[in-house]
């Protein structure tokens, strides 16, 4: 029996439920308004440092909070390999954190898309002179500054001094010497080479190759030099003395494990890895870790300059407070602390004057590498080049393409997806 | 399937041209107002969150939306319509055909093993035996434990040289394969993991199907002197057909779009050899940020599945099945 | 199912002894196969659980074949539960809230819609069911961009509401289908009796049909919960603040490419699995009957 009452009841109920749901959702946003009314500013800070570095960072942040009681810092850890995409997604949705520790390759991309606050007026002339030019240049876009450099790095040749001594091997300075040195070790014990494009770059530069030349609008990855570099890398990768790297998905971890256990004599890695390495059983004696610049080739030498800088989001509620914060983080004294505790290279000339930095043998060794390191082009697409670079390097290492085919595939992918107006130099 | 018609049964839409549309709508409302009200929440939710985005997604596939043009909260969007360009240039990507091919192989190999092993286990669990409940509970573990955890576990088990499998092999003197590093073995590995993940669901569904087969038919056939195998072939399998047909179709759809396993274990590697269409589309979305192309991949996936399921259902129907849905 | 003791007449001619032998050996074979299958089913989970009791470093660097930890330590659990201001607990709470909300919303939506499809043959019924089947074919990827835009435009980025809606949407098609088939097997005479007694249409749904459908509802609830609990794709894109992460995203921070914190990962994994297993134990009684009592038959 359908009564008029029941006919109206159910639709009314449904409408009420729907209305309730619609009202309930924005309710969460109201808490933001309440927070603003309070006196303290809160700064959200996404940091991408590894575990050991985070420990040091925490003490620095604590010191800032103490000196600035009206500014609360909400620090969150985002894994490095997820941070680039996450920040972009958040920024597009209006929920970007106030401060981000960005890898230098991301800065141009973010700046071009309008995510970042212009810091040109905030940075003093004295600071501008103090920062290392290459590190500072990564934060520039169309003449404006968007980033404050924190740390700079480049992979170098890391080696186990005791193993080299035992095999009667001197530290190689050229690729040729590297190959000979490797051969003096037993099967799989000489060097661990990754199946990763970033770490192949030193070989590419060693033979006169390159990535892109923005001035000439050329893609260089398929040039003769690049192909020769890739060929040389593969030759060493396939050599008996090279660790049998069969698992590309996990090879960073495997490389670290093998080196830490003393199963392999040489690896290529950067300063960020040293804290982890020194916790391994082969390096209980810190002095056993050797650092040398990546070897020279017949036509050059180079290691990709990486690094991290602090950026502030354009829509940050309090840009001044945020700048105060990153200014504090990148103070010479704090850079020196990170350098001393975690072997991270400072980006301020003044920081290198600190005694703790000067006395750190690992930093001094990496500094030698920085002198022959190569800066990457500052382009928005810079962060995306590895998406196709990596798999094609792996194809070459697996033997599924020749080095020439592989590098050409990379060049073509870059041309179709990233650098549409560039030409491919053969 | 039980008849579920509400009295009266004659649908209002069969009414002659006489009454106007408004009249007919009103009459429809009178008859089925309750049904429509019950459906309203789902229609609203699915409409807003599935069909509307789907329409928008299809629209995106005809644009050049990318990182610069998609816009955001206060950045206006500036993408343009470019017709079917995203579709015609799909195979400009050298990996396209191999990704498509592996997606097909991935789907069919997985579902085959899901069904075969699931059926085998269901048959075994259908017998009375001690500890049946114990077995059944443990065999469902792959389904109960979150898949991203088991994915990580398998990924590390497969690690060369530090993973368990490689160490066991080395301990007995065998040089194991590069489970995740060799292109072919990587495919075997991800299929293995996905089969492991998908068997419980199949097993449970088929077990239920077995238990609902008419006992009388089974007894009748054995009284007639049929051997176990004959009985299985002539009574059990046909009795299972409705359930089997459904779960196989569902399995195909779900496996085709199975993102987690490949994304978490190999990320599509090595050298893009284990990419399937979903994971590859995700790369266009997240890495290249070429949103138009990502949407085109989505439409491609949808089209393939639509065509396939139409053919599938027609075939099943022809095999003498009663009406679906 | 009748045990072999009541073996059919055809075996009456075979000698008794070999019949018993055959039974025993087939029984042994059966148990062996099931044991093997069970071992394969639980091995990875067992390995994760055991590894969670090893010291963090050991999992990464131990290259010998030790599965059982020696020494045992609960350090990983302690670290995971307390570090970063108890972030893990936040994640757990987030996941529980999202999963429960999804379950409630999803079961309600699925049941009402399935009931409508089951009891009423209205214009648009077949199209509706087809649409639900088609909705299951959508890869999450194609929906990602448009749903992302909607979520952003509504200001819902980084909110639980966005996730609850997304997850309900993902899981509803299968549940509606399944529940419809389940409702189909409930005789309509019961509802007719209820109507005669004066119940409204909603009343018969709520008071008569729902209680009879516990197995089907249990399966739906379980499926909803598990979908929400495990989901990675949408959560990864929608959640931006670490405090708002759900467990899958939180655990991903432990498997950062350059540093794999296996100790934390395995401990976190065990902790994440416990609620899922609890939910599973609650529902498992109904899984077999709920899925198939007319349900999966379509």
Coordinates of N, CA, C and O in Angstrom, one line a residue, chain A residues 17 43 51 105 121 123-124 129 136 152 164 171 185 197 224 237 285 318 368 389 402 412-413 424:
Chain A
X17 N 20.3 13.2 2.9 CA 21.6 12.6 3.0 C 22.6 13.2 2.0 O 23.7 13.5 2.4
X43 N 55.1 26.7 8.9 CA 55.7 26.5 7.6 C 55.8 25.0 7.3 O 56.4 24.3 8.1
X51 N 68.2 9.1 5.6 CA 68.1 8.9 7.0 C 69.1 9.6 7.8 O 68.8 10.3 8.8
X105 N 67.5 19.8 -10.8 CA 66.9 19.6 -12.2 C 65.4 20.0 -12.2 O 64.9 20.2 -13.2
X121 N 64.5 39.5 -4.9 CA 64.7 40.6 -4.0 C 65.1 40.2 -2.6 O 65.6 40.9 -1.8
X123 N 67.3 37.7 -1.8 CA 68.7 37.3 -1.6 C 69.6 38.5 -1.6 O 69.6 39.3 -2.5
X124 N 70.4 38.7 -0.6 CA 71.3 39.8 -0.5 C 72.5 39.7 -1.5 O 72.8 38.6 -1.9
X129 N 77.2 36.6 -3.8 CA 78.6 36.4 -4.1 C 79.2 35.2 -3.4 O 80.1 34.6 -3.9
X136 N 74.5 28.2 -7.8 CA 73.5 29.3 -7.9 C 72.8 29.4 -9.2 O 71.6 29.7 -9.3
X152 N 75.7 20.6 -3.0 CA 76.1 20.3 -4.4 C 76.8 18.9 -4.3 O 77.4 18.6 -3.3
X164 N 92.5 -2.5 -2.9 CA 93.4 -2.0 -3.9 C 94.9 -2.4 -3.6 O 95.7 -2.8 -4.4
X171 N 95.4 3.9 -7.9 CA 94.1 4.4 -8.2 C 94.1 4.9 -9.7 O 94.9 5.7 -10.1
X185 N 91.5 -7.8 -10.4 CA 90.7 -8.4 -9.4 C 90.0 -9.7 -9.8 O 89.9 -10.0 -11.0
X197 N 71.2 5.4 -16.1 CA 71.7 6.4 -17.0 C 72.5 7.4 -16.3 O 73.5 7.9 -16.9
X224 N 78.8 10.5 -32.0 CA 79.8 9.5 -32.0 C 80.4 9.4 -30.6 O 80.6 8.2 -30.1
X237 N 81.1 -3.3 -18.2 CA 80.0 -4.0 -17.6 C 80.0 -5.4 -17.8 O 79.7 -6.3 -17.0
X285 N 86.9 1.2 9.7 CA 88.0 2.2 9.7 C 87.7 3.1 8.6 O 87.9 2.8 7.4
X318 N 53.2 32.8 3.9 CA 54.1 33.8 4.5 C 55.5 33.6 3.9 O 56.3 32.9 4.4
X368 N 87.7 17.7 -5.2 CA 88.5 17.5 -6.5 C 87.6 17.1 -7.6 O 87.8 17.5 -8.8
X389 N 66.0 7.7 -21.1 CA 67.4 7.4 -21.1 C 67.7 6.1 -20.4 O 68.4 5.2 -20.9
X402 N 72.4 -2.4 -29.8 CA 73.7 -2.0 -29.8 C 73.8 -0.6 -29.2 O 72.8 0.1 -29.1
X412 N 65.8 10.0 -30.1 CA 64.5 10.1 -30.8 C 63.3 10.3 -29.8 O 62.4 11.1 -30.0
X413 N 63.4 9.6 -28.7 CA 62.4 9.8 -27.6 C 62.4 11.2 -27.1 O 61.4 11.8 -26.9
X424 N 68.9 16.3 -34.0 CA 69.7 15.2 -33.4 C 71.1 15.2 -34.1 O 71.2 15.1 -35.3

